[in-house]
XYZ file of N, CA and C in Angstrom:
219
model
N 0.846 -1.175 0.000
C 0.000 0.000 0.000
C 0.888 1.233 0.000
N 0.519 2.252 -0.756
C 1.319 3.453 -0.892
C 1.188 4.385 0.295
N 2.072 5.342 0.362
C 2.073 6.329 1.427
C 0.937 7.317 1.207
N 0.232 7.661 2.269
C -0.868 8.613 2.182
C -0.318 10.010 2.396
N -0.602 10.906 1.466
C -0.136 12.276 1.581
C -1.138 13.081 2.398
N -0.652 13.779 3.403
C -1.524 14.606 4.222
C -1.860 15.883 3.469
N -3.069 16.359 3.697
C -3.537 17.580 3.051
C -3.923 18.560 4.149
N -3.390 19.769 4.085
C -3.643 20.768 5.111
C -4.486 21.911 4.553
N -5.322 22.495 5.412
C -6.161 23.600 4.976
C -5.321 24.859 4.798
N -5.854 25.775 4.016
C -5.162 27.021 3.682
C -4.739 27.776 4.937
N -5.636 27.876 5.916
C -5.348 28.637 7.124
C -4.177 28.052 7.915
N -4.077 26.725 7.943
C -2.964 26.079 8.632
C -1.648 26.440 7.948
N -1.635 26.381 6.625
C -0.418 26.691 5.876
C 0.002 28.140 6.106
N -0.974 29.047 6.031
C -0.663 30.466 6.226
C -0.153 30.729 7.641
N -0.755 30.069 8.628
C -0.319 30.247 10.013
C 1.084 29.694 10.222
N 1.405 28.566 9.626
C 2.744 27.995 9.741
C 3.780 28.957 9.159
N 3.473 29.536 8.021
C 4.396 30.489 7.392
C 4.525 31.743 8.253
N 3.396 32.219 8.791
C 3.425 33.412 9.640
C 4.303 33.170 10.870
N 4.145 32.004 11.489
C 4.977 31.663 12.652
C 6.458 31.633 12.281
N 6.762 31.080 11.125
C 8.153 30.991 10.679
C 8.750 32.383 10.474
N 7.923 33.319 10.042
C 8.422 34.659 9.748
C 8.469 35.567 10.976
N 7.614 35.318 11.968
C 7.501 36.277 13.059
C 7.900 35.761 14.438
N 8.010 34.477 14.620
C 8.229 33.944 15.963
C 9.669 34.064 16.446
N 10.604 34.158 15.529
C 12.009 34.181 15.915
C 12.585 32.802 16.167
N 11.747 31.783 16.023
C 12.197 30.397 16.218
C 12.700 29.844 14.889
N 13.598 28.864 14.934
C 14.037 28.205 13.696
C 12.856 27.460 13.051
N 12.864 27.409 11.742
C 11.788 26.726 11.021
C 11.703 25.258 11.439
N 12.831 24.638 11.670
C 12.825 23.229 12.082
C 12.070 23.044 13.397
N 12.208 23.973 14.320
C 11.516 23.883 15.603
C 10.007 24.078 15.414
N 9.629 25.042 14.619
C 8.205 25.279 14.346
C 7.595 24.051 13.689
N 8.312 23.489 12.738
C 7.824 22.296 12.042
C 7.600 21.153 13.027
N 8.554 20.925 13.929
C 8.402 19.870 14.940
C 7.182 20.127 15.816
N 7.002 21.364 16.239
C 5.873 21.714 17.100
C 4.538 21.500 16.398
N 4.515 21.718 15.089
C 3.281 21.564 14.315
C 3.099 20.144 13.783
N 4.135 19.333 13.882
C 4.050 17.964 13.402
C 4.148 17.834 11.894
N 4.902 18.743 11.288
C 5.085 18.729 9.834
C 6.575 18.811 9.528
N 6.925 18.690 8.253
C 8.333 18.791 7.874
C 8.713 20.254 7.655
N 9.982 20.543 7.875
C 10.432 21.910 7.627
C 10.389 22.243 6.138
N 10.542 21.222 5.299
C 10.466 21.472 3.853
C 9.057 21.902 3.443
N 8.037 21.451 4.177
C 6.664 21.890 3.887
C 6.549 23.389 4.124
N 7.078 23.862 5.235
C 7.016 25.302 5.528
C 7.784 26.092 4.483
N 8.966 25.614 4.108
C 9.744 26.305 3.076
C 8.954 26.384 1.767
N 8.323 25.280 1.383
C 7.539 25.261 0.144
C 6.340 26.191 0.205
N 5.635 26.176 1.335
C 4.463 27.046 1.484
C 4.873 28.519 1.478
N 6.012 28.813 2.112
C 6.501 30.200 2.131
C 6.834 30.658 0.712
N 7.459 29.776 -0.052
C 7.805 30.112 -1.438
C 6.540 30.359 -2.268
N 5.531 29.480 -2.098
C 4.279 29.658 -2.832
C 3.605 30.971 -2.478
N 3.565 31.318 -1.191
C 2.950 32.579 -0.774
C 3.700 33.776 -1.337
N 5.023 33.681 -1.363
C 5.832 34.773 -1.902
C 5.555 34.970 -3.390
N 5.447 33.874 -4.117
C 5.254 33.944 -5.561
C 3.823 34.279 -5.975
N 2.836 33.795 -5.202
C 1.446 33.924 -5.645
C 0.551 34.722 -4.712
N 1.048 35.155 -3.586
C 0.264 35.960 -2.651
C -0.920 35.209 -2.081
N -1.964 35.934 -1.759
C -3.139 35.355 -1.101
C -3.926 34.406 -1.995
N -3.633 34.361 -3.281
C -4.317 33.423 -4.178
C -3.713 32.021 -4.101
N -2.711 31.868 -3.257
C -2.079 30.566 -3.071
C -3.008 29.654 -2.285
N -2.881 28.374 -2.462
C -3.657 27.355 -1.757
C -5.157 27.503 -2.012
N -5.611 27.441 -3.260
C -7.027 27.660 -3.558
C -7.956 26.535 -3.116
N -7.435 25.347 -2.869
C -8.293 24.231 -2.484
C -8.832 24.385 -1.070
N -9.743 23.514 -0.703
C -10.331 23.555 0.623
C -9.505 22.784 1.640
N -8.492 22.068 1.184
C -7.633 21.337 2.095
C -8.253 20.074 2.643
N -9.190 19.528 1.912
C -9.784 18.283 2.354
C -9.227 17.164 1.514
N -9.179 16.016 2.096
C -8.678 14.872 1.355
C -9.719 14.446 0.332
N -9.288 14.079 -0.856
C -10.239 13.586 -1.851
C -10.839 12.265 -1.386
N -12.072 11.994 -1.797
C -12.677 10.721 -1.380
C -11.886 9.546 -1.912
N -11.849 8.484 -1.127
C -11.126 7.284 -1.558
C -11.930 6.581 -2.626
N -11.242 6.073 -3.600
C -11.899 5.330 -4.675
C -12.115 3.916 -4.211
N -13.302 3.444 -4.390
C -13.591 2.063 -4.009
C -13.210 1.133 -5.147
N -12.695 0.021 -4.741
C -12.357 -0.985 -5.753
C -13.638 -1.688 -6.167
N -13.734 -1.985 -7.426
C -14.882 -2.728 -7.913
C -14.816 -4.147 -7.377
N -15.965 -4.720 -7.066
C -15.934 -6.115 -6.613
C -15.423 -7.022 -7.721
N -14.748 -8.082 -7.372
C -14.203 -8.975 -8.400
C -15.320 -9.574 -9.253
N -15.047 -9.661 -10.516
C -15.990 -10.259 -11.461
C -15.923 -11.765 -11.340
N -17.088 -12.400 -11.213
C -17.102 -13.868 -11.123
C -17.707 -14.485 -12.343
């Protein structure tokens, strides 16, 4: 079975970036406290810098799981 990718809501991403920019703490520490990777914060910060408030347009919900069809007999 493959690895499940976590999906975060827009507000969580923006708050993580805000903390990284204003808290004075290292990004690695903020990431640990939030339970995410520091590379996620770096990526979200880059997206916000490049695209502003139009970044993260999705609702941050996981897509529904696809059901497997029952085996044909």
